[in-house]
Amino acid sequence: MSSNVLKVNVSLKNNSYSAFIGKSLIKKIQPYLKNLPSKNAFVISDRSLTVARKQLIQALKKANWKVKEIPVRAGENLKDFKNSYLIYGKLLSLEAHRDSVIFALGGGSVGDAAGFIASTYLRGVAWVGVPTTLLAQVDSALGGKTAVNHFQGKNLIGTFHQPKVVICELNFLNTLSQRELVSGLGEALKYGLIYDKNFFEYIKENWQSILKYDEKVLSKIVQRSLLWKAKAVSVDEYDNKGKREFLNFGHTFGHAVESFTHYRDFQHGEAIIWGMRFAMELSHLRGGLSHKELVAADSFLSSIPIPKLPANLKFDKLLKLLSKDKKMRQGKLHFVLLKKVGYPFSDSNVTRQNLLDAFENLKAKL
Ligand SMILES: NC(=O)c1ccc[n+]([C@@H]2O[C@H](COP(=O)([O-])OP(=O)(O)OC[C@H]3O[C@@H](n4cnc5c(N)ncnc54)[C@H](O)[C@@H]3O)[C@@H](O)[C@H]2O)c1
Ligand SMILES: [Zn+2]
């Protein structure tokens, strides 16, 4: 294992594993693939990633794996349950057994769907995450939340099924569009805002280098984000102890924006940037974030180039969408807010008036 490979451990009761972050580690993949039940790989891959697919498959073959590939079209539509059903069919035809290992090669859509398939196929098989977008490397590949969508809502059908290992190949990030990069940074900024002010500042200061795909900076961003995510997942594997819920910062409003635009106009992380801006306004109104901190953090978030908030999103419609969010408990909306940058809290007493004021304050800045 090369010395400049970073490692992040996820310590769990039964299913501990690690994420490895580095450059060119895919080419010598075998050292990261310990304790897997067989050397039979079924690679569910984003079919558009010709280079990454070739590299992964060649590396596995070189390490004496038997490899079969199921290329898929990435994107939210992949998480339609119909597509999972088709993929189960392919796995059956290709004779994937209980000891086979599924590899998820792609962004968050591939990881969520392939993870879901791995958790249900033959009552569950092992899987390895090979995330290729920044969003998937900093966030979605780690934590074991798998999901597909229902027409009534996103990610409503899913399981907890931890991967055996996650391999973050930095070379893959070089082909991402600026938009995809920014989307990943949305989730990374979330970690800064909820846990780590220095990290938030670091991203801010290195913004230009990031947009030039600076590897050193990107590797630090992936590592630091995953350290925070691993910490939250380690103490709350099944998201029922209230520790993992802070990771939803910005997501209630973000999901409303995504849903309002039918998942077409915003990348996930872009919507989360809007969501964090809204949550910061709300934090200030609810006696958290000071005016000074709000202005400092928001002036940076507002400078990030993302699509505009839809002008036809009216408050009543927003309220309906917020209420649909799965964080709704006992009829009450539940928000993750900030006491200050780095200090999250959950608030179940947000009023309709608070929401209206936060929305108006945010719109007044546009
Ligand atoms: N499970 C979780 O904890 C979790 C957390 C956050 C987000 N998510 C999910 O992740 C999904 C969004 O993730 P995403 O944005 O990575 O989605 P994605 O898989 O749709 O990828 C986005 C786009 O990037 C392309 N792409 C992937 N890798 C590339 C590369 N290396 N170079 C160039 N292009 C590349 C894809 O083909 C696609 O067009 C959503 O479905 C969201 O719900 C899950
Ligand atoms: Zn997210």
XYZ file of C-alpha atoms and ligand atoms in Angstrom:
411
model
C 0.000 0.000 0.000
C 1.513 3.317 -1.011
C 2.361 5.756 1.770
C 0.406 8.662 0.353
C -2.849 6.756 0.520
C -5.131 8.155 3.210
C -7.312 5.866 5.244
C -10.537 6.592 7.109
C -11.950 3.919 9.414
C -15.606 3.362 10.092
C -15.774 1.518 13.420
C -18.982 -0.408 13.870
C -20.143 -3.189 16.131
C -20.032 -5.835 13.416
C -19.310 -4.324 10.069
C -16.230 -2.124 10.463
C -14.513 -1.087 7.253
C -12.272 1.563 5.766
C -12.238 4.081 2.981
C -8.971 4.600 1.109
C -8.231 7.858 -0.675
C -5.415 8.327 -3.158
C -4.108 8.717 -6.649
C -3.718 5.688 -8.926
C -4.747 3.265 -6.206
C -7.231 1.611 -8.510
C -4.440 0.146 -10.624
C -3.128 -1.821 -7.666
C -6.401 -2.577 -6.035
C -5.818 -5.957 -4.442
C -4.301 -4.790 -1.117
C -7.576 -3.000 -0.371
C -9.735 -6.020 -1.064
C -9.127 -8.082 2.052
C -11.669 -10.342 3.739
C -14.067 -10.613 0.862
C -15.974 -13.872 0.419
C -14.709 -14.699 -3.095
C -12.919 -13.310 -6.110
C -16.061 -13.170 -8.221
C -16.779 -9.561 -9.096
C -19.990 -8.173 -10.563
C -19.233 -4.607 -11.489
C -22.304 -2.384 -11.709
C -20.799 0.547 -13.544
C -21.802 3.929 -14.892
C -21.541 3.112 -18.572
C -20.340 6.591 -19.508
C -17.079 6.133 -17.583
C -15.071 4.308 -20.222
C -11.654 4.915 -18.688
C -12.591 4.189 -15.085
C -14.425 1.012 -16.089
C -11.479 -0.254 -18.052
C -9.062 0.526 -15.240
C -11.114 -1.190 -12.571
C -11.820 -4.271 -14.646
C -8.215 -4.640 -15.788
C -6.931 -4.229 -12.248
C -9.333 -6.836 -10.897
C -8.425 -9.295 -13.642
C -4.756 -8.736 -13.003
C -5.386 -9.646 -9.380
C -7.039 -12.904 -10.506
C -10.634 -11.879 -10.035
C -13.333 -13.251 -12.292
C -15.144 -10.182 -13.537
C -18.568 -9.671 -15.060
C -19.856 -6.214 -15.779
C -23.329 -4.697 -15.751
C -23.050 -1.210 -17.279
C -25.938 1.096 -16.402
C -27.091 4.577 -17.280
C -26.347 6.732 -14.230
C -28.702 9.338 -12.846
C -31.798 9.564 -10.723
C -33.728 7.309 -13.105
C -31.399 4.441 -12.227
C -32.937 4.587 -8.758
C -36.328 3.719 -10.215
C -37.202 0.336 -8.732
C -37.884 -1.043 -12.228
C -34.199 -0.711 -12.965
C -33.233 -2.615 -9.833
C -35.518 -5.384 -11.006
C -33.737 -5.500 -14.369
C -30.360 -5.629 -12.644
C -31.475 -8.499 -10.364
C -32.334 -10.299 -13.602
C -28.880 -9.692 -15.036
C -27.206 -10.902 -11.847
C -29.287 -14.073 -11.978
C -28.499 -14.697 -15.654
C -24.811 -14.070 -15.046
C -24.962 -16.488 -12.114
C -24.012 -14.230 -9.255
C -23.991 -16.294 -6.064
C -24.179 -15.458 -2.375
C -20.405 -15.190 -2.157
C -20.127 -12.903 -5.177
C -18.993 -9.328 -4.641
C -20.795 -6.385 -6.200
C -18.674 -3.373 -7.113
C -20.461 -0.038 -7.465
C -18.467 2.087 -9.907
C -19.963 5.534 -10.359
C -21.519 8.467 -8.569
C -24.144 8.496 -5.846
C -26.908 7.140 -8.052
C -24.903 4.030 -8.886
C -23.782 3.608 -5.264
C -27.296 3.955 -3.860
C -28.820 1.567 -6.392
C -26.005 -0.999 -6.433
C -25.858 -0.937 -2.627
C -29.595 -1.540 -2.490
C -29.319 -4.396 -4.946
C -26.396 -5.871 -2.980
C -28.424 -5.762 0.214
C -31.417 -7.560 -1.254
C -30.045 -9.896 -3.914
C -30.116 -13.426 -2.452
C -30.835 -11.767 0.919
C -27.648 -9.802 0.773
C -24.195 -10.024 -0.773
C -20.990 -8.104 -0.097
C -20.320 -4.876 -1.946
C -17.424 -2.526 -2.572
C -17.878 1.183 -3.258
C -15.770 2.782 -5.961
C -17.190 6.318 -6.024
C -16.327 8.453 -9.034
C -17.962 11.811 -8.290
C -16.775 14.195 -5.599
C -20.222 14.010 -4.039
C -19.998 10.243 -3.751
C -16.411 10.368 -2.456
C -17.065 12.959 0.247
C -20.408 11.598 1.291
C -22.678 9.032 -0.255
C -20.303 6.059 -0.675
C -19.695 5.817 3.041
C -22.345 5.057 5.626
C -24.297 2.146 4.218
C -27.486 3.982 3.344
C -28.783 2.418 0.173
C -31.870 3.631 -1.601
C -34.165 3.645 -4.553
C -37.005 6.063 -5.204
C -40.768 5.740 -5.138
C -42.983 7.976 -7.220
C -44.190 9.497 -3.946
C -40.708 10.493 -2.956
C -36.984 10.083 -3.232
C -34.988 7.496 -1.276
C -38.142 6.142 0.373
C -37.213 2.506 -0.252
C -33.877 1.375 1.078
C -31.736 -0.485 3.566
C -28.676 -0.099 5.718
C -25.990 -2.259 4.160
C -22.412 -1.219 4.755
C -19.872 -1.731 1.975
C -16.844 -3.896 2.796
C -14.488 -1.184 1.630
C -14.648 2.152 -0.196
C -11.978 3.144 -2.691
C -11.735 6.837 -3.558
C -9.573 7.172 -6.656
C -8.641 10.846 -7.035
C -7.755 10.458 -10.709
C -11.403 9.847 -11.471
C -12.311 13.355 -10.356
C -10.354 14.954 -13.221
C -13.144 14.348 -15.715
C -15.932 15.845 -13.605
C -17.601 18.978 -14.907
C -17.328 22.112 -12.783
C -20.967 21.647 -11.886
C -20.392 18.133 -10.563
C -17.413 19.386 -8.631
C -19.445 22.195 -7.048
C -22.191 19.740 -6.203
C -19.707 17.622 -4.236
C -18.391 20.720 -2.517
C -21.927 21.413 -1.299
C -21.774 18.286 0.874
C -18.182 18.997 1.941
C -19.204 22.510 3.038
C -21.971 20.889 5.041
C -19.351 19.058 7.130
C -17.559 22.328 7.678
C -20.699 24.167 8.748
C -21.949 21.522 11.148
C -18.691 20.248 12.631
C -15.581 22.081 11.625
C -15.193 25.799 11.059
C -11.538 25.435 9.997
C -12.571 23.039 7.272
C -15.205 25.479 6.047
C -12.549 28.190 5.900
C -10.149 25.816 4.158
C -12.620 25.137 1.356
C -13.331 28.831 1.051
C -9.641 29.742 0.849
C -8.818 27.000 -1.640
C -11.825 27.494 -3.881
C -9.861 28.453 -6.979
C -7.456 25.511 -6.642
C -10.366 23.140 -6.207
C -11.949 24.330 -9.424
C -8.612 23.556 -11.088
C -8.811 19.997 -9.739
C -5.864 20.452 -7.396
C -5.241 16.943 -6.153
C -3.722 17.801 -2.811
C -6.641 19.989 -1.883
C -9.200 17.498 -3.164
C -7.634 14.644 -1.232
C -7.786 16.680 1.946
C -11.406 17.582 1.279
C -12.370 13.958 0.733
C -10.460 12.821 3.801
C -11.786 15.468 6.162
C -15.379 15.005 4.986
C -15.151 11.248 5.368
C -13.587 11.547 8.820
C -16.621 13.500 9.946
C -19.043 11.208 8.218
C -17.320 8.120 9.637
C -17.566 9.589 13.116
C -21.302 10.180 12.784
C -21.914 6.756 11.238
C -19.810 5.010 13.903
C -21.955 6.333 16.729
C -25.261 5.980 14.930
C -25.079 3.246 12.309
C -28.854 3.022 11.849
C -29.640 6.719 12.139
C -31.870 6.253 15.179
C -29.830 7.863 17.931
C -30.062 11.400 16.702
C -26.348 11.661 15.893
C -26.571 11.086 12.203
C -29.422 13.474 11.733
C -27.042 16.445 11.763
C -25.844 15.215 8.375
C -29.236 16.315 7.103
C -28.282 19.940 7.555
C -29.614 21.837 4.551
C -31.446 18.800 3.265
C -35.046 19.575 4.255
C -35.172 22.729 2.148
C -32.739 21.220 -0.402
C -35.016 18.250 -1.008
C -37.980 20.604 -1.393
C -36.103 22.498 -4.118
C -35.102 19.266 -5.854
C -38.617 17.925 -5.709
C -40.170 21.210 -6.893
C -37.966 21.101 -9.981
C -38.542 17.363 -10.515
C -34.856 16.562 -9.948
C -34.040 18.193 -13.292
C -32.621 21.625 -12.621
C -30.334 21.073 -9.641
C -27.542 18.693 -8.862
C -28.032 17.307 -5.361
C -25.226 19.353 -3.819
C -26.432 22.524 -5.531
C -29.842 22.129 -3.921
C -28.110 21.495 -0.597
C -26.270 24.803 -0.899
C -29.677 26.527 -1.132
C -30.843 24.376 1.754
C -27.904 25.408 3.922
C -28.493 29.063 3.152
C -32.108 28.646 4.232
C -31.118 26.690 7.363
C -28.658 29.426 8.314
C -31.347 32.102 8.002
C -33.571 29.945 10.173
C -30.751 29.351 12.667
C -30.373 33.081 13.094
C -34.121 33.575 13.589
C -34.244 30.763 16.129
C -31.599 32.320 18.335
C -28.621 30.388 16.947
C -26.144 31.779 14.449
C -25.248 35.409 15.146
C -25.848 38.030 12.495
C -22.114 38.375 11.966
C -21.572 34.642 11.423
C -24.596 34.419 9.171
C -23.313 37.216 6.959
C -19.780 35.774 6.854
C -20.832 32.239 5.912
C -23.632 33.297 3.609
C -21.579 35.756 1.631
C -19.382 32.829 0.620
C -22.231 30.407 -0.139
C -24.009 33.078 -2.164
C -20.912 33.540 -4.335
C -20.917 29.907 -5.485
C -22.276 29.594 -9.014
C -25.408 27.434 -8.849
C -28.784 27.676 -10.586
C -31.128 30.330 -9.229
C -33.873 29.505 -6.786
C -37.014 28.978 -8.916
C -38.949 32.252 -8.961
C -42.284 30.416 -8.996
C -41.566 28.586 -5.738
C -44.116 30.233 -3.471
C -44.183 29.889 0.295
C -47.359 27.773 0.502
C -45.980 25.290 -1.971
C -42.667 25.253 -0.109
C -44.449 24.527 3.159
C -46.230 21.553 1.593
C -42.959 20.183 0.277
C -41.183 20.700 3.608
C -43.957 18.824 5.386
C -43.519 15.857 3.086
C -39.920 15.465 4.151
C -39.211 12.264 6.000
C -37.707 14.195 8.906
C -41.265 15.101 9.895
C -42.019 13.538 13.295
C -45.329 13.452 15.171
C -46.701 16.070 12.860
C -43.867 18.462 13.651
C -41.187 19.648 11.306
C -37.740 18.928 12.485
C -34.801 21.121 11.483
C -31.062 20.791 11.921
C -29.795 24.286 12.708
C -26.563 25.910 13.841
C -25.809 27.458 17.227
C -22.725 28.726 15.521
C -20.534 27.384 12.750
C -19.407 23.930 13.884
C -22.173 23.471 16.455
C -25.412 21.912 15.179
C -28.620 21.358 17.121
C -32.007 19.990 16.230
C -35.072 22.128 16.591
C -38.642 20.798 16.564
C -40.255 24.072 17.503
C -39.825 25.985 14.283
C -43.039 27.873 13.535
C -44.721 28.625 10.244
C -43.848 32.270 10.795
C -40.149 31.357 11.288
C -40.179 29.504 7.985
C -41.869 32.376 6.205
C -39.396 34.887 7.652
C -36.380 32.736 6.754
C -37.686 32.343 3.213
C -38.332 36.072 2.855
C -34.910 36.924 4.276
C -33.229 34.543 1.869
C -35.171 35.909 -1.109
C -34.345 39.459 -0.090
C -30.681 38.639 -0.652
C -31.168 37.410 -4.225
N -26.494 7.187 0.355
C -26.210 8.363 0.815
O -25.809 8.514 1.973
C -26.317 9.552 -0.093
C -25.802 10.792 0.311
C -25.845 11.864 -0.595
C -26.399 11.672 -1.866
N -26.894 10.456 -2.211
C -27.466 10.240 -3.544
O -26.455 10.450 -4.516
C -27.069 10.789 -5.760
C -26.319 11.928 -6.391
O -24.978 11.572 -6.557
P -24.116 12.019 -7.832
O -24.277 13.459 -8.071
O -22.766 11.447 -7.670
O -24.975 11.287 -8.965
P -24.719 10.502 -10.314
O -24.314 9.103 -10.053
O -25.983 10.675 -11.062
O -23.535 11.255 -11.037
C -23.734 12.541 -11.578
C -23.222 12.624 -13.022
O -21.803 12.536 -13.031
C -21.374 11.589 -14.016
N -20.095 11.067 -13.544
C -19.862 10.151 -12.564
N -18.550 10.008 -12.367
C -17.914 10.810 -13.250
C -16.564 11.092 -13.544
N -15.570 10.542 -12.827
N -16.275 11.973 -14.534
C -17.275 12.569 -15.227
N -18.577 12.359 -14.995
C -18.899 11.482 -14.022
C -22.489 10.614 -14.095
O -22.495 9.895 -15.314
C -23.709 11.513 -13.937
O -24.054 12.080 -15.168
C -28.503 11.129 -5.442
O -29.333 10.080 -5.894
C -28.544 11.197 -3.919
O -29.796 10.814 -3.384
C -26.851 9.410 -1.360
Zn -26.924 14.985 0.601
